[in-house]
Short mmCIF file of C-alpha atoms and ligand atoms in Angstrom, two decimals:
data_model
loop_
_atom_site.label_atom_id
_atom_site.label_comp_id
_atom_site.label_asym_id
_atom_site.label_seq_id
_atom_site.Cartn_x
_atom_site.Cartn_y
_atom_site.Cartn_z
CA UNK A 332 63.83 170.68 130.02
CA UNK A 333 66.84 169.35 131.71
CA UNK A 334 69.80 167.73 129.73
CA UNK A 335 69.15 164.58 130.53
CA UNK A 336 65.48 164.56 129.48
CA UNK A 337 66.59 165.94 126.03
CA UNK A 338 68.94 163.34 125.05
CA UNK A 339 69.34 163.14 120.99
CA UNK A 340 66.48 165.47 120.68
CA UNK A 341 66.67 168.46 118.77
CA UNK A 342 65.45 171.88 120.27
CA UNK A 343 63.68 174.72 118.58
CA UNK A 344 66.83 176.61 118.94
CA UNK A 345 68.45 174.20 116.72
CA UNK A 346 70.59 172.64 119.45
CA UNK A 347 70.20 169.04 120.42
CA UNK A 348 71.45 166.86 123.07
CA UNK A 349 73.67 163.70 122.50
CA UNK A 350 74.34 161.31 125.61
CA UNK A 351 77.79 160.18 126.39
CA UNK A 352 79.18 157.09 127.54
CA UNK A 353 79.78 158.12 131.23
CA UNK A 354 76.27 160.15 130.88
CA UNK A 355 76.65 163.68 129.88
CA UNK A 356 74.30 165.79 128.28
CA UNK A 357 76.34 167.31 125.33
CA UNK A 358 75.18 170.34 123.50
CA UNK A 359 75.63 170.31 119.73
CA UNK A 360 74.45 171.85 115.99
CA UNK A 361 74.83 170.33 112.71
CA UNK A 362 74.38 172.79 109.68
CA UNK A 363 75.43 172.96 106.16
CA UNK A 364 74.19 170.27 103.58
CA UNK A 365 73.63 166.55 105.28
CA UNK A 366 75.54 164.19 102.94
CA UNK A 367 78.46 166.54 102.39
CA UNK A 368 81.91 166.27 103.46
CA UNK A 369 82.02 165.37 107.44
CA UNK A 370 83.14 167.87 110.08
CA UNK A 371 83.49 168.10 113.88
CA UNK A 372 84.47 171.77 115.29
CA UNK A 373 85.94 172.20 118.71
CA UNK A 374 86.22 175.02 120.53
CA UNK A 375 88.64 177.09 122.91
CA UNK A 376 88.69 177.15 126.49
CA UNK A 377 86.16 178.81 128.11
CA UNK A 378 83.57 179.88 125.61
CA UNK A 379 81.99 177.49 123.29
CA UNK A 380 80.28 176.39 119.56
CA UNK A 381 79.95 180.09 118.58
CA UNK A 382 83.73 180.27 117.91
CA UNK A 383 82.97 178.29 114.58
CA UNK A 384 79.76 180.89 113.89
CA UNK A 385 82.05 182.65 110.94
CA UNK A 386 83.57 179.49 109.66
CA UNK A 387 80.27 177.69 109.91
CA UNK A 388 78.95 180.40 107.03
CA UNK A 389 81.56 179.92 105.10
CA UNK A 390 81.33 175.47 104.66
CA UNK A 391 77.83 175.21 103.86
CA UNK A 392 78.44 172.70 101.35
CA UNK A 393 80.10 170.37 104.41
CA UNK A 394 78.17 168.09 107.24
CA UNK A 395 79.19 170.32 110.31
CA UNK A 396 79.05 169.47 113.93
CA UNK A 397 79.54 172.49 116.31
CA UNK A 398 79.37 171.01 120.00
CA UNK A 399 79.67 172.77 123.28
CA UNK A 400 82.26 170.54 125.25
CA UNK A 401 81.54 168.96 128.43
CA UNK A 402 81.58 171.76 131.33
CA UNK A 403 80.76 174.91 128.63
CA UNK A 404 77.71 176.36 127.11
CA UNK A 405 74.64 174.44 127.33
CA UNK A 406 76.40 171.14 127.54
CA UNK A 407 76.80 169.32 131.68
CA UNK A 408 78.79 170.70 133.99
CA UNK A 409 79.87 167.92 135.61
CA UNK A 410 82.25 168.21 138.86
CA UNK A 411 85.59 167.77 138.11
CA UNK A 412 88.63 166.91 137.62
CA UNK A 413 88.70 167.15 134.16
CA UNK A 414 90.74 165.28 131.63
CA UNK A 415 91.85 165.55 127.50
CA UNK A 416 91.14 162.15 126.91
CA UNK A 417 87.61 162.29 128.64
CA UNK A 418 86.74 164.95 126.06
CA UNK A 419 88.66 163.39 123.07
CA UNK A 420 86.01 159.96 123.91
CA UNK A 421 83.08 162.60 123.93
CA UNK A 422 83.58 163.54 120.12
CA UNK A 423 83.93 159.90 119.61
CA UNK A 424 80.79 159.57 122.08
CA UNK A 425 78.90 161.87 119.43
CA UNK A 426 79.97 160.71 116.50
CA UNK A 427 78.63 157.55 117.24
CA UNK A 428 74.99 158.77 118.28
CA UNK A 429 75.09 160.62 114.49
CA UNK A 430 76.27 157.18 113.07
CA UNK A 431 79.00 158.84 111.62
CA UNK A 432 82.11 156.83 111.11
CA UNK A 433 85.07 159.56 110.31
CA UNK A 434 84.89 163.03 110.00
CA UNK A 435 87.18 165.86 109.37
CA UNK A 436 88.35 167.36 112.90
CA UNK A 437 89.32 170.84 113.77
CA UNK A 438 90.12 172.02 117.38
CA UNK A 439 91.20 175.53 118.28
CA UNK A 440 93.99 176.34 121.49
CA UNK A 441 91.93 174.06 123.99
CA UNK A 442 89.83 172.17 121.24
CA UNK A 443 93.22 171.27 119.34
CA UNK A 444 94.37 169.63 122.71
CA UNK A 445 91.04 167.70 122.50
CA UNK A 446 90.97 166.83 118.77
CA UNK A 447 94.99 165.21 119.72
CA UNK A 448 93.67 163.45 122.77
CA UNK A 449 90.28 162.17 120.43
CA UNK A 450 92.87 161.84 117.50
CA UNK A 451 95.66 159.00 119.58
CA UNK A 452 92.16 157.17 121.09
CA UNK A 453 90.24 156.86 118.12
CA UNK A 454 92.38 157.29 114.88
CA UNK A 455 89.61 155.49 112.84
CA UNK A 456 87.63 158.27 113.42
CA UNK A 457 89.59 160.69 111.83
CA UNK A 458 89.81 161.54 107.81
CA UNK A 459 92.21 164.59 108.54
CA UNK A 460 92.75 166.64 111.47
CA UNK A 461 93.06 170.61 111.61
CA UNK A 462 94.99 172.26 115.00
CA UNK A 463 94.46 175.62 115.46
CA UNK A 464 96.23 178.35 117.47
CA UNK A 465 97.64 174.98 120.07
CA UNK A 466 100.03 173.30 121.25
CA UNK A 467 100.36 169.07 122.69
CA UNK A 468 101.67 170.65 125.83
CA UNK A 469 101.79 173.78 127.93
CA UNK A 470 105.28 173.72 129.43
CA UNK A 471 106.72 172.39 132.70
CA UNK A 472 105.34 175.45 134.97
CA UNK A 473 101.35 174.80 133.65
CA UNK A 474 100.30 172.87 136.05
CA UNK A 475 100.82 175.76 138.76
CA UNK A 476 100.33 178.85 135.50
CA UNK A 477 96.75 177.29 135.30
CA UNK A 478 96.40 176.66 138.67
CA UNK A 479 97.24 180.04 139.64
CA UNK A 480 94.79 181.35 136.58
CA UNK A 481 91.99 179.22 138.22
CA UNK A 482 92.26 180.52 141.73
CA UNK A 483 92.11 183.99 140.21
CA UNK A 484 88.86 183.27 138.31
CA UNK A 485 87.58 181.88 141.91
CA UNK A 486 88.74 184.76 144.34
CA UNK A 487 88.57 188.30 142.15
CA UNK A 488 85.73 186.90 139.52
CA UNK A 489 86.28 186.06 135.88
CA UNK A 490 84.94 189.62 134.68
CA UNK A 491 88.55 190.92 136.34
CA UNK A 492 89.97 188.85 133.89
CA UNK A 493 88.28 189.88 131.11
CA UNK A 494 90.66 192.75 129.66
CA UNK A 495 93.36 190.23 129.68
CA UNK A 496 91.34 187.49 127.65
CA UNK A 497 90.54 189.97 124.81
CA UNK A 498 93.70 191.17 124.25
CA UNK A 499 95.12 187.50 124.69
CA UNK A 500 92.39 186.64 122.28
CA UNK A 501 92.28 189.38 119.84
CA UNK A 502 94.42 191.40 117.71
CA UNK A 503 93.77 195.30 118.33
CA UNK A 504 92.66 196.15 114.50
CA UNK A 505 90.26 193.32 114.56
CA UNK A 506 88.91 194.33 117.85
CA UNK A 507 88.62 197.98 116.81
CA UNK A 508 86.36 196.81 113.61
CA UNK A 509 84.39 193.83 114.98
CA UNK A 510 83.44 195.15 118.50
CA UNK A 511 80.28 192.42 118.49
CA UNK A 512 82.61 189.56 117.80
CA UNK A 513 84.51 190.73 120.80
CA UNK A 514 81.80 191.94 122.95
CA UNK A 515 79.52 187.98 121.62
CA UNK A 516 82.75 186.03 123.50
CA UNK A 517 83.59 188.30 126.17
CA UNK A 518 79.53 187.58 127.33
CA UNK A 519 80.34 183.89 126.88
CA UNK A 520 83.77 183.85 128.71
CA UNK A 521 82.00 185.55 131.88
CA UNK A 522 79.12 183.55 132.03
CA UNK A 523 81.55 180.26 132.68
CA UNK A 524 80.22 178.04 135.62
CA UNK A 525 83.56 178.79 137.74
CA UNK A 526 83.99 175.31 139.00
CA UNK A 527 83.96 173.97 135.28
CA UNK A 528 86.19 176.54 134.30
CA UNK A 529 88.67 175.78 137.39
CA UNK A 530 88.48 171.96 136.39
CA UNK A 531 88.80 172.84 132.67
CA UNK A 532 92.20 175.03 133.51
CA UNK A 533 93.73 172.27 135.51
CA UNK A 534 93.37 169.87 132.65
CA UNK A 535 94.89 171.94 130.52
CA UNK A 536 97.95 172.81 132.90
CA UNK A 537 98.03 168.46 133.29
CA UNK A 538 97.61 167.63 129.37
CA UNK A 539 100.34 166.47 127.41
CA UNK A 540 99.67 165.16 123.89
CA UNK A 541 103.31 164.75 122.60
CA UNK A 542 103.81 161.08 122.85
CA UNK A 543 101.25 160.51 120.69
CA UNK A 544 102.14 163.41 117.51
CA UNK A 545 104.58 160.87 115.78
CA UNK A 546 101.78 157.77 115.17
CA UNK A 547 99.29 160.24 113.27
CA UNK A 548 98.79 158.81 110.34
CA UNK A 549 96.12 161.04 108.07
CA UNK A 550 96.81 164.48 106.91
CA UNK A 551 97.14 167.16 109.41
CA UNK A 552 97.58 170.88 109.35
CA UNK A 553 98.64 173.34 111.53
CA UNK A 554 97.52 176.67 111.86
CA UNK A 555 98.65 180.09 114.39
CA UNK A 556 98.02 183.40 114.17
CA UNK A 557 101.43 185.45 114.01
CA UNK A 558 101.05 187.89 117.00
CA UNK A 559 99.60 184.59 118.75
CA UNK A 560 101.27 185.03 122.59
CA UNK A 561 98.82 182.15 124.18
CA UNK A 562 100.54 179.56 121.57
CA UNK A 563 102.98 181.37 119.45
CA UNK A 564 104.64 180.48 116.16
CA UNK A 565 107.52 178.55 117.45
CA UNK A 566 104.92 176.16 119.48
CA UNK A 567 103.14 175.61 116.39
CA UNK A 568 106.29 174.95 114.32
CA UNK A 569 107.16 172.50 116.72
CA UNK A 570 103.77 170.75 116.90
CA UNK A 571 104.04 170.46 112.93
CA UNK A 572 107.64 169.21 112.64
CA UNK A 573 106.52 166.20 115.05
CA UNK A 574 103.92 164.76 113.12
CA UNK A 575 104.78 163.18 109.98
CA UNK A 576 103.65 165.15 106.84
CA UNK A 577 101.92 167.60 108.87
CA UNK A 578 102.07 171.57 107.54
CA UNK A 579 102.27 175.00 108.85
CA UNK A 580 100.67 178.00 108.02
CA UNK A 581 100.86 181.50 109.71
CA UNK A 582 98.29 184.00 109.65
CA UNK A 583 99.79 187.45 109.60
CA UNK A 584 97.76 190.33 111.62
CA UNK A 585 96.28 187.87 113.55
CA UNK A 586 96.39 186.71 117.21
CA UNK A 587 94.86 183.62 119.41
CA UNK A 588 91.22 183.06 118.26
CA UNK A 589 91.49 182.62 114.14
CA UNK A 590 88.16 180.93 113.74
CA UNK A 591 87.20 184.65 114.66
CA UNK A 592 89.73 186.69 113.34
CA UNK A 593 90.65 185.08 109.42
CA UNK A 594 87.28 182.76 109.12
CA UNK A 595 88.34 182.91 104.95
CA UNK A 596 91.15 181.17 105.87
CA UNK A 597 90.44 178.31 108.36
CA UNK A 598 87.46 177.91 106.17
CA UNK A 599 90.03 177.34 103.04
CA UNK A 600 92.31 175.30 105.34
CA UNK A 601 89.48 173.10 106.18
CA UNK A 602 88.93 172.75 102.26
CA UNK A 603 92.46 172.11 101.44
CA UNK A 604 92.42 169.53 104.26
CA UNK A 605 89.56 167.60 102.76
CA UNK A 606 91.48 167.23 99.22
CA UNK A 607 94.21 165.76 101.16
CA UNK A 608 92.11 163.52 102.81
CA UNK A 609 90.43 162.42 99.37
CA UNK A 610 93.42 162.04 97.69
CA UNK A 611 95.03 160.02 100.18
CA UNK A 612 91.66 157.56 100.33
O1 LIG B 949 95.61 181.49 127.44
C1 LIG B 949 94.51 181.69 126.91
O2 LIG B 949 93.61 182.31 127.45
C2 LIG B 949 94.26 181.11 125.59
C3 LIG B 949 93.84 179.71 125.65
C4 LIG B 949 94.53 178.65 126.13
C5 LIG B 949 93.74 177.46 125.97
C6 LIG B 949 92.57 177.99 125.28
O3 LIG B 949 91.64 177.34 124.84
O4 LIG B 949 92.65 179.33 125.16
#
């Protein structure tokens, strides 16, 4: 069955199909207890819901959504070019197909650029907001850094660059005791559709979220692995000090993907999140 003939319908793999406004077919899971505390999960660049598999595990008294975003997993590949806000109204395109009316929203690296972008365009939406191993901007040279990352992907193949992503992704202990977790996203990563991976690494070189950190106005937390070299420490200590009332924690021993790596711990910073939420109601 094609995308579009699956809108809203749930498969026997558990995945169903919402419809967005400009008519993608979005791939997406919801697990844990309906009724419980509401959460949307968005993923990294490049691979796609499974990220959340460990933290999933650990919430199941939340409402979780896991969604593959628009040009990754089993959700459209449209043509491109791609933009933040696009997939920040696709959350908000989703939410409304499950009727819900806030949620809890966590992004990691490229989903935290997403959950900012769906975060400035729909702040109603949001109860709290959790940004993971990101930053609101990439630097002056990422336009041409992705760019240049793209055209690589295009003319040697994205299995050449496959060495580079684990060790960008994941810290050398973890990799040495979970080689499935590494092996489960290193199949993901190379199985990209290269034209929505091109299109997906420009908008990230072209996104830039800052103008919008100081007018967040529900509780946010920030989150980075120490030996994080994709976003490191002082990106995410910046990110924090410009939204108001928003904290920082550092996960030591870990590196880029902490959703993987320290599930325990987003899953706790997820929890602490909702407290602040519900105490702020
Ligand atoms: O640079 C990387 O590969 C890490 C990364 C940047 C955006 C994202 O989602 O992952």
């Amino acid at each position: 069955m094609s995308n579009s003939a699956a809108n809203a319908r749930e498969t026997a793999s558990g995945v169903a199909y919402a419809r967005t406004s400009d008519g993608i077919g979005l791939a997406y899971r919801r697990s844990g207890r309906p009724g419980g505390p509401r959460i949307v999960l968005i993923h990294s660049l490049a691979l796609d819901a499974s990220v959340w598999d460990r933290v999933v595990g650990r919430l199941d008294d939340a409402d979780i959504v896991t969604m593959d975003c628009r040009g990754h997993g089993r959700s459209d590949k449209p043509a491109g070019p791609y933009n933040v806000e696009r997939f920040g109204d696709d959350i908000a395109d989703l939410m409304g197909q499950l009727g819900w009316r806030d949620a809890v929203i966590a992004g990691c690296s490229m989903g935290g650029c997403v959950a900012q972008a769906f975060a400035a365009r729909h702040p109603k939406l949001v109860r709290a907001m959790l940004l993971i191993d990101t930053t609101a901007w990439y630097g002056e040279n990422a336009p041409a850094e992705w760019r240049a990352r793209a055209a690589k992907a295009r003319s040697e193949g994205l299995s050449s660059m496959a060495e580079f992503q684990a060790t960008r992704w994941f810290g050398d202990r973890f990799g040495m005791e979970h080689p499935a977790q590494v092996q489960h996203a290193m199949s993901v990563f190379t199985a990209n559709d290269i034209d929505a991976y091109a299109a997906t690494c420009a908008m990230l070189g072209d996104a830039d979220l800052r103008r919008h950190l100081g007018s967040f106005r529900f509780p946010v937390s920030v989150v980075v692995g120490e030996e994080d070299y994709a976003t490191p420490v002082e990106t995410a200590r910046d990110l924090a000090a410009a939204i108001p009332g928003a904290s920082l924690t550092v996960l030591s021993a870990a590196r880029h993907l902490t959703p993987i790596e320290c599930p325990d711990q987003i899953a706790d910073a997820i929890r602490s999140l909702f407290r602040r939420a519900t105490a702020n109601a």
